[in-house]
Coordinates of C-alpha atoms (C1' of nucleotides) in Angstrom, one line a residue:
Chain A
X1 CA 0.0 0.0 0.0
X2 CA 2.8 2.8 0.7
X3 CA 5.4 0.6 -0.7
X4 CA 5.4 1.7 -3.9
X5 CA 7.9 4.3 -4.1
X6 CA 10.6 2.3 -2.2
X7 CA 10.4 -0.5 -5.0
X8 CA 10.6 2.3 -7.6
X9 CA 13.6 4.2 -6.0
X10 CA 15.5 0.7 -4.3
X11 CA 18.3 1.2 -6.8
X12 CA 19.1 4.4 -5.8
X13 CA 18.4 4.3 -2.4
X14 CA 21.3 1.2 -2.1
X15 CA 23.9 3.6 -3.9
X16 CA 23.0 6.3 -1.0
X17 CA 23.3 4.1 1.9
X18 CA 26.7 2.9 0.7
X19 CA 27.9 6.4 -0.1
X20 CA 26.5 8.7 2.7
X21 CA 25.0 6.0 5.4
X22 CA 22.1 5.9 6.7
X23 CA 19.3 8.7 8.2
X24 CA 19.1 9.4 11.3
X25 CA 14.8 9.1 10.6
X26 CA 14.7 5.0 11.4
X27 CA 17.1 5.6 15.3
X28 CA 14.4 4.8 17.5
X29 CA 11.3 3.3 17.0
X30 CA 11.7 -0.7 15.8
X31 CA 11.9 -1.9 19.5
X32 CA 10.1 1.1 21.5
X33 CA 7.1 2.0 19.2
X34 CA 6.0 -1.5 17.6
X35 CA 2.9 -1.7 19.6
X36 CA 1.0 0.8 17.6
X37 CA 0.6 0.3 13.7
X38 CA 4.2 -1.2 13.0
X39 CA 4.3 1.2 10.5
X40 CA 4.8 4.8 12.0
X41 CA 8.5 4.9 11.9
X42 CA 8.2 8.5 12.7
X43 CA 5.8 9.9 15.2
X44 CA 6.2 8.9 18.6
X45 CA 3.9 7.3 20.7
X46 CA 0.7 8.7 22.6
X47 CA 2.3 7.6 25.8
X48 CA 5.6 9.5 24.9
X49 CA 3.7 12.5 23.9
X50 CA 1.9 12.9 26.7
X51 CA 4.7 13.0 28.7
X52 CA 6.3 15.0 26.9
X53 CA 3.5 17.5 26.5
X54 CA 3.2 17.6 30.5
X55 CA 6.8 18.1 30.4
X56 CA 6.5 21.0 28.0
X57 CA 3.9 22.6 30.2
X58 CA 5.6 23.2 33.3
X59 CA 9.0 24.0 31.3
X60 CA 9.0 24.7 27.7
X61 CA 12.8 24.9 27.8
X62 CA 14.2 22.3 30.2
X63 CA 17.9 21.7 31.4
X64 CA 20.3 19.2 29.5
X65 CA 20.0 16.7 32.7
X66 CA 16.1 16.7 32.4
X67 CA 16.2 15.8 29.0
X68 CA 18.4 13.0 29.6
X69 CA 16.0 11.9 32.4
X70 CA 13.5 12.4 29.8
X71 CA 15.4 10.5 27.2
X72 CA 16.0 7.3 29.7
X73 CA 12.0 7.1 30.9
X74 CA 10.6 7.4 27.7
X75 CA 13.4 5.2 25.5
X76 CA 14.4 7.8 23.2
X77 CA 17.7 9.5 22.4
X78 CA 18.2 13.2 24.2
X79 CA 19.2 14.3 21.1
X80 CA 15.2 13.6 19.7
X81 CA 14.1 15.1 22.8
X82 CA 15.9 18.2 22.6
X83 CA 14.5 17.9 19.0
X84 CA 10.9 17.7 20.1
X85 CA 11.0 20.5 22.5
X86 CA 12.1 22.8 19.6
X87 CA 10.0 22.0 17.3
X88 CA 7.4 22.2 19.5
X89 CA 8.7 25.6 20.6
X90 CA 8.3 26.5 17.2
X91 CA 4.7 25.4 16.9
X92 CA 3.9 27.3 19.7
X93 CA 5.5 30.0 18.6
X94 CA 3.7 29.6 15.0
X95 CA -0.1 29.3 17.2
X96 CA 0.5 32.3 19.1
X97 CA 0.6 34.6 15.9
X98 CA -2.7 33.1 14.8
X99 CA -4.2 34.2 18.2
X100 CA -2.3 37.6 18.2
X101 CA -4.4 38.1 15.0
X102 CA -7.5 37.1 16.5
X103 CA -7.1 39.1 19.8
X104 CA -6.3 42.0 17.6
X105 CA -9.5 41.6 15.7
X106 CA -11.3 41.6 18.2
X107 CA -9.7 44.8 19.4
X108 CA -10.3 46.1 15.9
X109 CA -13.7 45.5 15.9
X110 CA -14.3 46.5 19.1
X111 CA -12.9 50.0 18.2
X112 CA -14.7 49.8 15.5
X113 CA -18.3 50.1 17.0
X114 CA -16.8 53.0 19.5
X115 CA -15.5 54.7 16.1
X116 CA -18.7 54.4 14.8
X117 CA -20.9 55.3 17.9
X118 CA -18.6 58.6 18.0
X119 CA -19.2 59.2 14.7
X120 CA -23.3 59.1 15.2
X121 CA -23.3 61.3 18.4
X122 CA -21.1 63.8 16.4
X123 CA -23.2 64.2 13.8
X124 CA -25.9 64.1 16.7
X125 CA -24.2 67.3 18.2
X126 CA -23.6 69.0 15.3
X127 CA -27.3 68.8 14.2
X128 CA -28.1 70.3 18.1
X129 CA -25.3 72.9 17.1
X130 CA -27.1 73.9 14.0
X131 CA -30.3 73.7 15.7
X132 CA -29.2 75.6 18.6
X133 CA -27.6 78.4 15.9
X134 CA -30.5 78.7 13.9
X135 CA -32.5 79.5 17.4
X136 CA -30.2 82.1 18.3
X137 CA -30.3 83.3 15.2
X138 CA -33.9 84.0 15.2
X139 CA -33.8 85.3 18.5
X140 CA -31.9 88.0 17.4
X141 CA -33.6 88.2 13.9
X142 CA -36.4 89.1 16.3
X143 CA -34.7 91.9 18.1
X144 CA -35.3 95.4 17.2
X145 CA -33.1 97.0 14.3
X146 CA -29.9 98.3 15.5
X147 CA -30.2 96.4 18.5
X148 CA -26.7 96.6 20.6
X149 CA -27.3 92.5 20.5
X150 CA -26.7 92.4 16.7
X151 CA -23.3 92.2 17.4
X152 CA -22.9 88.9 18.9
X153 CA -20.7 86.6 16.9
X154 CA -21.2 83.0 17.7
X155 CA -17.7 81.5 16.4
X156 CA -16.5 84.1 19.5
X157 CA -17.5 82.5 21.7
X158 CA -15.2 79.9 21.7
X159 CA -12.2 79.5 21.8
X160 CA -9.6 77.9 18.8
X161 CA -9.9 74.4 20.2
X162 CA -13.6 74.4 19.5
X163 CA -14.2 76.0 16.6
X164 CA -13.3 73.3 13.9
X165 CA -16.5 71.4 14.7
X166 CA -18.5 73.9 13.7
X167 CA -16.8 73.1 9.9
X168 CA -19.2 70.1 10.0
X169 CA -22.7 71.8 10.4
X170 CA -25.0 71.3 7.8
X171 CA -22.3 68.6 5.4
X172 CA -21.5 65.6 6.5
X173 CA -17.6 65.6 5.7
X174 CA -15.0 67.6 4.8
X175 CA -12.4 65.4 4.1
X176 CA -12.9 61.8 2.7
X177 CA -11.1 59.1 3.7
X178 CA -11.8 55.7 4.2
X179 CA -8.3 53.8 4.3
X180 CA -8.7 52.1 7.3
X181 CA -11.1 50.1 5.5
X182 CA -9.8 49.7 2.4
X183 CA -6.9 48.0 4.4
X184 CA -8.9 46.1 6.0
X185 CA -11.3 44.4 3.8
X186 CA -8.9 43.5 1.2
X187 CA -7.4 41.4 4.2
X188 CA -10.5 40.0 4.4
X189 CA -10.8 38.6 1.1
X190 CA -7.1 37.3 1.2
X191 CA -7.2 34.9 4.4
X192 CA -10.5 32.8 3.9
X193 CA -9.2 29.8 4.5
X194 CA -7.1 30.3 7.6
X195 CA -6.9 27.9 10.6
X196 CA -8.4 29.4 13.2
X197 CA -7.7 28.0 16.5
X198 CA -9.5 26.9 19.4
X199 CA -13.2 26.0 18.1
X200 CA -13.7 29.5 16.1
X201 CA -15.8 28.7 13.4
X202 CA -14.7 31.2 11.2
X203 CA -17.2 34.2 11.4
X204 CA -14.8 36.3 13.0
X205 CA -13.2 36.7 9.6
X206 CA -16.6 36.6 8.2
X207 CA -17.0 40.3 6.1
X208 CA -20.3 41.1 8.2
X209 CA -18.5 41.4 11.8
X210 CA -15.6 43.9 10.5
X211 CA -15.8 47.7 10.3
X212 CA -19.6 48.6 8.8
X213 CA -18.3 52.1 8.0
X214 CA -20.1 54.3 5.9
X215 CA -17.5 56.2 4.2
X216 CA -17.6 59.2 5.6
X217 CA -14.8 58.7 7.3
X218 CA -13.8 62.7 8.2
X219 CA -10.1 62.7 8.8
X220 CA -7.1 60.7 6.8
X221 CA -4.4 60.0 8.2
X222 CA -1.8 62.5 7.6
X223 CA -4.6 65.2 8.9
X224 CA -5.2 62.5 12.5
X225 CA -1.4 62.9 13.2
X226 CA -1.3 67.0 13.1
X227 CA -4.3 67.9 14.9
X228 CA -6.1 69.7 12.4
X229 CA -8.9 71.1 14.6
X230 CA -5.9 73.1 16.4
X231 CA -5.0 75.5 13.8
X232 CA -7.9 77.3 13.9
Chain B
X1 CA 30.2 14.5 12.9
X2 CA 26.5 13.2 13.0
X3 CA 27.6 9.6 12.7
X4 CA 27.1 8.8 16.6
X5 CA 23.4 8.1 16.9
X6 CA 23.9 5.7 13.6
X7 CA 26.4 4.0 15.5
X8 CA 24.5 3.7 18.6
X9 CA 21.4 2.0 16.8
X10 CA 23.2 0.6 14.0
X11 CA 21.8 -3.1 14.8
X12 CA 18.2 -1.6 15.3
X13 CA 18.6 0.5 12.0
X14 CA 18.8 -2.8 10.3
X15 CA 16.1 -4.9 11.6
X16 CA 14.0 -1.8 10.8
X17 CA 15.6 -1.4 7.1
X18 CA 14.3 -5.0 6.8
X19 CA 11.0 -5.0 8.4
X20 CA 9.9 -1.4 6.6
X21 CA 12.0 -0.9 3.4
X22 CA 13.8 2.5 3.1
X23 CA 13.1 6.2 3.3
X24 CA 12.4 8.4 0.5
X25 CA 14.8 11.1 2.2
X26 CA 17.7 10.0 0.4
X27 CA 16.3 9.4 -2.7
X28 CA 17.3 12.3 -4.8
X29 CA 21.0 14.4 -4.1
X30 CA 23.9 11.4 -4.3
X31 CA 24.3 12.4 -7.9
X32 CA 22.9 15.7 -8.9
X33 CA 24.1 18.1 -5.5
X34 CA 27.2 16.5 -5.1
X35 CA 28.9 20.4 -6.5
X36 CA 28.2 22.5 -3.5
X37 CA 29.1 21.0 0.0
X38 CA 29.6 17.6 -0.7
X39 CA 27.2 16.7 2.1
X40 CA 23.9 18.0 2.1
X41 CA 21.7 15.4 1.6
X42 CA 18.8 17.6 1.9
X43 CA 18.5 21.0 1.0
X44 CA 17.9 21.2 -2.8
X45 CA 20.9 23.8 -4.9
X46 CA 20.5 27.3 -5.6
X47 CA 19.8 26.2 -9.1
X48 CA 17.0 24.0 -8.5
X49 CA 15.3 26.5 -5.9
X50 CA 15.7 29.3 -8.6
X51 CA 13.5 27.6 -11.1
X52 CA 10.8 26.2 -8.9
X53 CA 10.5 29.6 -7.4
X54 CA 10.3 31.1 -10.8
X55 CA 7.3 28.1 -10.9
X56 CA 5.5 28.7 -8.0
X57 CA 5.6 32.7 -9.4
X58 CA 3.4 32.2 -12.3
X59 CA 1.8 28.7 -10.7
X60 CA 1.4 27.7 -7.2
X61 CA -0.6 24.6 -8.0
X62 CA 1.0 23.4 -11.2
X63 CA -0.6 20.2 -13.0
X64 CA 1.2 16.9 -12.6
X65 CA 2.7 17.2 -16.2
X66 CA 4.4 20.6 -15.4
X67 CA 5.7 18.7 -11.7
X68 CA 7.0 15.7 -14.2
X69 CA 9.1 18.5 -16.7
X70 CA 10.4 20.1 -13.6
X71 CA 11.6 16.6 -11.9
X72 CA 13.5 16.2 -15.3
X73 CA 14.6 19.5 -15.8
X74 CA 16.1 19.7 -12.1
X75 CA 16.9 16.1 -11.6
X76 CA 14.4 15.6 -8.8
X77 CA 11.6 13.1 -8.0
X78 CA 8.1 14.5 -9.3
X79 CA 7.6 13.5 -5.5
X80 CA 9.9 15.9 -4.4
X81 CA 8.9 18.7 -6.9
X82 CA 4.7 18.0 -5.1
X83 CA 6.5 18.0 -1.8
X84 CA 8.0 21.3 -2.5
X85 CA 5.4 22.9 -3.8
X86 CA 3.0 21.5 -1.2
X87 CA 5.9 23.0 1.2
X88 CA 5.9 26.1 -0.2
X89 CA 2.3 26.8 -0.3
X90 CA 2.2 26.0 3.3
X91 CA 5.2 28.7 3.9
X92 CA 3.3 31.0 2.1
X93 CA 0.5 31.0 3.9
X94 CA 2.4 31.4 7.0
X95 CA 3.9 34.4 6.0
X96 CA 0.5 35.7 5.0
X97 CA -0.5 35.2 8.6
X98 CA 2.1 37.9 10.0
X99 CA 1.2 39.8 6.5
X100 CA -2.4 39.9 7.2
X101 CA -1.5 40.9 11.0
X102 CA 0.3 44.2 10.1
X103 CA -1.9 45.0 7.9
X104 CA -4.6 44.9 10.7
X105 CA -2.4 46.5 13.2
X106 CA -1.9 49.3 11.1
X107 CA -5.5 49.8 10.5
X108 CA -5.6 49.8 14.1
X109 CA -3.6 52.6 14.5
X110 CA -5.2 54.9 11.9
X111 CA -8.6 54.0 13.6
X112 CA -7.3 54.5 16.6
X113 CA -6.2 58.1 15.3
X114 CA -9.7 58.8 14.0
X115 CA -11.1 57.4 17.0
X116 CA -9.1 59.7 18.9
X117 CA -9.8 62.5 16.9
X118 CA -14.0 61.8 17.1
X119 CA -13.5 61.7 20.9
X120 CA -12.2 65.2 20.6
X121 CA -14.1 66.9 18.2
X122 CA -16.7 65.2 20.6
X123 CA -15.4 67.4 23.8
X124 CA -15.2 70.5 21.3
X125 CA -18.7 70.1 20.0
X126 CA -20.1 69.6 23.5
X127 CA -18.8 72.5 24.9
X128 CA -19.7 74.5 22.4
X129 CA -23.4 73.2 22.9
X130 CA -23.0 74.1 26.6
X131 CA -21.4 77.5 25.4
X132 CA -24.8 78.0 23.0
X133 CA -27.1 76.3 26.0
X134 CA -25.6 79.3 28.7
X135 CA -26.1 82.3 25.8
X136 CA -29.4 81.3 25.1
X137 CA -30.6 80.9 28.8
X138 CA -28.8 84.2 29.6
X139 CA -30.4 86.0 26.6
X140 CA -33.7 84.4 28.0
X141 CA -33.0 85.5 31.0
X142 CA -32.9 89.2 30.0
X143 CA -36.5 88.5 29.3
X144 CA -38.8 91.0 30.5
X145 CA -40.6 88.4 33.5
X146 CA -43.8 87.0 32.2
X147 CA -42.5 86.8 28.9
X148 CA -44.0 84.3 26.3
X149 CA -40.9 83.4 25.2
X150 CA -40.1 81.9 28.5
X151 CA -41.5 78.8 27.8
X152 CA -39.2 77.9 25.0
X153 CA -37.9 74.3 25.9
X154 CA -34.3 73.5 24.9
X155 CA -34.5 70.2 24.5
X156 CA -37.6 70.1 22.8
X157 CA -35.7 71.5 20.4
X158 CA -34.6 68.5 19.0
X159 CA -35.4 65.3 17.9
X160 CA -35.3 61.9 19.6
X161 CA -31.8 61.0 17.9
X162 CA -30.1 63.9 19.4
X163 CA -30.8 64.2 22.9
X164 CA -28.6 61.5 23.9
X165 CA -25.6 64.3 23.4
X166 CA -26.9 66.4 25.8
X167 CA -26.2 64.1 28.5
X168 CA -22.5 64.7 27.8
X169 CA -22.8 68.3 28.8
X170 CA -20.2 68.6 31.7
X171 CA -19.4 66.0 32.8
X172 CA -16.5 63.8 30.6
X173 CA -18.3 60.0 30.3
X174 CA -21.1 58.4 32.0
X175 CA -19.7 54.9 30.9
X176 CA -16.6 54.0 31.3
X177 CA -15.0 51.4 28.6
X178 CA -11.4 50.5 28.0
X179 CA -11.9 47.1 26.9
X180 CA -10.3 47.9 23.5
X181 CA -7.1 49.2 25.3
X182 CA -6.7 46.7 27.5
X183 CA -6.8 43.7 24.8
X184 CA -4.5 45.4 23.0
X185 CA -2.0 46.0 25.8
X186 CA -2.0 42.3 27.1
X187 CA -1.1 41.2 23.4
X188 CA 2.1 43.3 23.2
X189 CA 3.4 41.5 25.8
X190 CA 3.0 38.6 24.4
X191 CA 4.4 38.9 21.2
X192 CA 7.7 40.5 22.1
X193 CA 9.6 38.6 20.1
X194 CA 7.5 37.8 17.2
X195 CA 9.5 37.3 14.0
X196 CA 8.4 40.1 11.7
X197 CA 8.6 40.3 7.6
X198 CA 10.2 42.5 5.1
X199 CA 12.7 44.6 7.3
X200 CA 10.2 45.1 10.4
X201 CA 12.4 46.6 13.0
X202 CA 9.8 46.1 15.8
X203 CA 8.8 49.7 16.3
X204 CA 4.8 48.1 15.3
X205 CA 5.1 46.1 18.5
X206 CA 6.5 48.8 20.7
X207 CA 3.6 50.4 23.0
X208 CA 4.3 53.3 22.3
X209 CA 2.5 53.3 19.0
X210 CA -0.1 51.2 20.3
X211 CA -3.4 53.1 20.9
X212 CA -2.8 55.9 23.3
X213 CA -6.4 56.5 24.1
X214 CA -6.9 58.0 27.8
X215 CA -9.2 56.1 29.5
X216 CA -11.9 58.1 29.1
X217 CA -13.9 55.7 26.2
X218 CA -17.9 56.5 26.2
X219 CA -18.7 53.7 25.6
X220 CA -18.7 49.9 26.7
X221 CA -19.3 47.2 24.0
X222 CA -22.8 46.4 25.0
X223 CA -23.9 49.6 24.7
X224 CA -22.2 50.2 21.4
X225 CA -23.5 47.6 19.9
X226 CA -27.2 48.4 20.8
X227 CA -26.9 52.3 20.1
X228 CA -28.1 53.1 23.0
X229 CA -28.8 57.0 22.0
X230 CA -32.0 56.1 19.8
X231 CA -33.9 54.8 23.3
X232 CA -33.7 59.2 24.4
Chain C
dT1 C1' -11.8 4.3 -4.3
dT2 C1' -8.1 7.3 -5.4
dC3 C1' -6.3 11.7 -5.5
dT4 C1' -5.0 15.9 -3.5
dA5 C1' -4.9 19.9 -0.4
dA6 C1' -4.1 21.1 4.1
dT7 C1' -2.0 20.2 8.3
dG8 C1' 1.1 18.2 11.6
dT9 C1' 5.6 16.3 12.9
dA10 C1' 10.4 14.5 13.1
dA11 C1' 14.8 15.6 11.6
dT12 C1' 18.6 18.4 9.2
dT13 C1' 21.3 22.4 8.2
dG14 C1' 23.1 26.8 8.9
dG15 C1' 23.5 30.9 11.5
Chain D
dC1 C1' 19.5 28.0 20.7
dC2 C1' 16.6 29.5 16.5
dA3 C1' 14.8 29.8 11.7
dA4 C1' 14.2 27.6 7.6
dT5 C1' 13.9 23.2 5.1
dT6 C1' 12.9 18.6 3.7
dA7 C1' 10.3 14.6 3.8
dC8 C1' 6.7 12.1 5.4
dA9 C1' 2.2 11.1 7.7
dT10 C1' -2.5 11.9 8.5
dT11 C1' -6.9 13.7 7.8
dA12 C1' -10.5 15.7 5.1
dG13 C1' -12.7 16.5 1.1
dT14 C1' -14.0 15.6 -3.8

DNA sequence: TTCTAATGTAATTGG
DNA sequence: CCAATTACATTAGT
């Protein structure tokens, strides 16, 4: 059944063993691993794994001597076991960006909906700003002609950190920009298939759960870094 | 050099060569990578990784026939060309993980910016509301007593969707929320020594450019995510 | 059933 | 030690 390719490859395989000897691959198993499927030269067995594993879990980066120890209990070489914990170093190493992505998501998103909320109660309080204005406004448009009150100017009132809002009455955006998610939905479309971890089934990368955005997005980037509002 | 362990299991190394038949590992480089180190059983030359990276280029998934060329073109098993690109795809995809992840993180960032910038445009519209609120009440107040215009009603002024701002007047939040930040600060410390792409020197990890929101967030996710200024 | 893509794992090499 | 590779195994899906 998997015997195939050794038949079709013996020839060559006798020229290597003569020339380079032979792989390290077949050191262990044929006496300690035989119990299992007697095929299964690599992998080790459940029983070594699980130690192992509970090895790994209380020190992922044990001394020489405990790896000899190791080596002796479990009847492999220390040089496999030092092996083993690398590599599974490395696979750890590899899960953890997966959840880093995941817990950034889910940061994203989360920022996301407070983005968006801000963005609704600001165009909330500019519509009470206009409203508020156009009360004034008529107030005053109600006062007598060449009423001392005439006079008042509204944008005096305050002061230069508050008057950019007042830019945004009546349009909904002066600026357009909607890079975040640009960036962010092309991502989207590239990693579809990716192994999520730990029993997600996938619809956090679904397209419905990231950034809902209109686009009217009001600031780009290069005007977020300078404080725009402050220059007026 | 790396002849101990062979000499250590030599006598198990044979029973196993007998019971199983031999590995494919050492099918291929006895004859065609003998030019560069001698050694190097493994590792394919520069020459052959050239052309199946050229390959992969214009196909990552190329048909059996083009695998079969390649393995006579380069002197390799058409097992080892499907290996390789089977490989490759995998590396691939594990580079698109970090990809995708700065990719996020730096859509983080620029929302974060906006974010920031919505929270403060937030404080500047308020205050100008409050600013608007105290002129109108004053002018009212100059009201001869017994006025009819005493009876005008600030807040029925506007509609349902925009009271919810008012609430802000004063004081800074009425929820507090940090959620985001906090997510985002416990994964920096965890990936302190995450291998980045292309020339990454770090910096995206630092804190320093993570979001530097004070913790002054409106909002807490359950109330985002049931826009809780429509039930005003 | 066979084939293959995707994933996991043991081992090697080089830095 | 680590990163990158190679080969192989296993599993799922078609």
């Amino acid at each position: 059944m998997f015997a195939k390719q050794e038949q079709l490859q013996a020839a060559a395989v006798k020229v290597e063993l003569g020339l380079l000897g032979l792989d390290l691959d077949m050191i262990q198993h044929p006496i300690t691993n035989v119990k299992s499927h007697s095929k299964n030269k690599r992998r080790f067995s459940d029983e070594q794994i699980r130690s192992l594993e509970v090895m790994f879990e209380s020190d992922s980066r044990p001394e020489s001597v405990i790896k000899q120890q190791l080596a002796n209990e479990l009847g492999l070489q220390p040089r496999q076991i030092a092996i083993w914990f690398q590599n599974r170093r490395a696979r750890t190493k590899a899960k953890q960006i997966e959840r880093d992505y995941n817990v950034l998501k889910e940061s994203y998103d989360a920022l996301s909906s407070t983005c968006e909320s801000l963005k609704r109660e600001n165009q909330s309080l500019r519509n009470q700003l206009q409203k508020l204005k156009s009360q004034l406004e008529m107030e005053h448009g109600n006062q007598p002609y060449g009423s001392n009150r005439a006079d008042v100017n509204i944008g005096a009132m305050f002061d230069t950190n508050e008057k950019a809002a007042l830019l945004f009455e009546g349009n909904d955006c002066l600026l357009s920009c909607d890079d975040n998610n640009r960036n962010v939905e092309r991502r989207d479309e590239e990693r579809v298939v990716l192994n999520m971890i730990e029993g997600t089934d996938g619809s956090l990368t679904s397209s419905e759960k990231w950034c809902s955005f209109e686009s009217d997005c009001f600031l780009d980037e290069s005007s977020c870094s300078s404080n725009w509002w402050e220059y007026w």
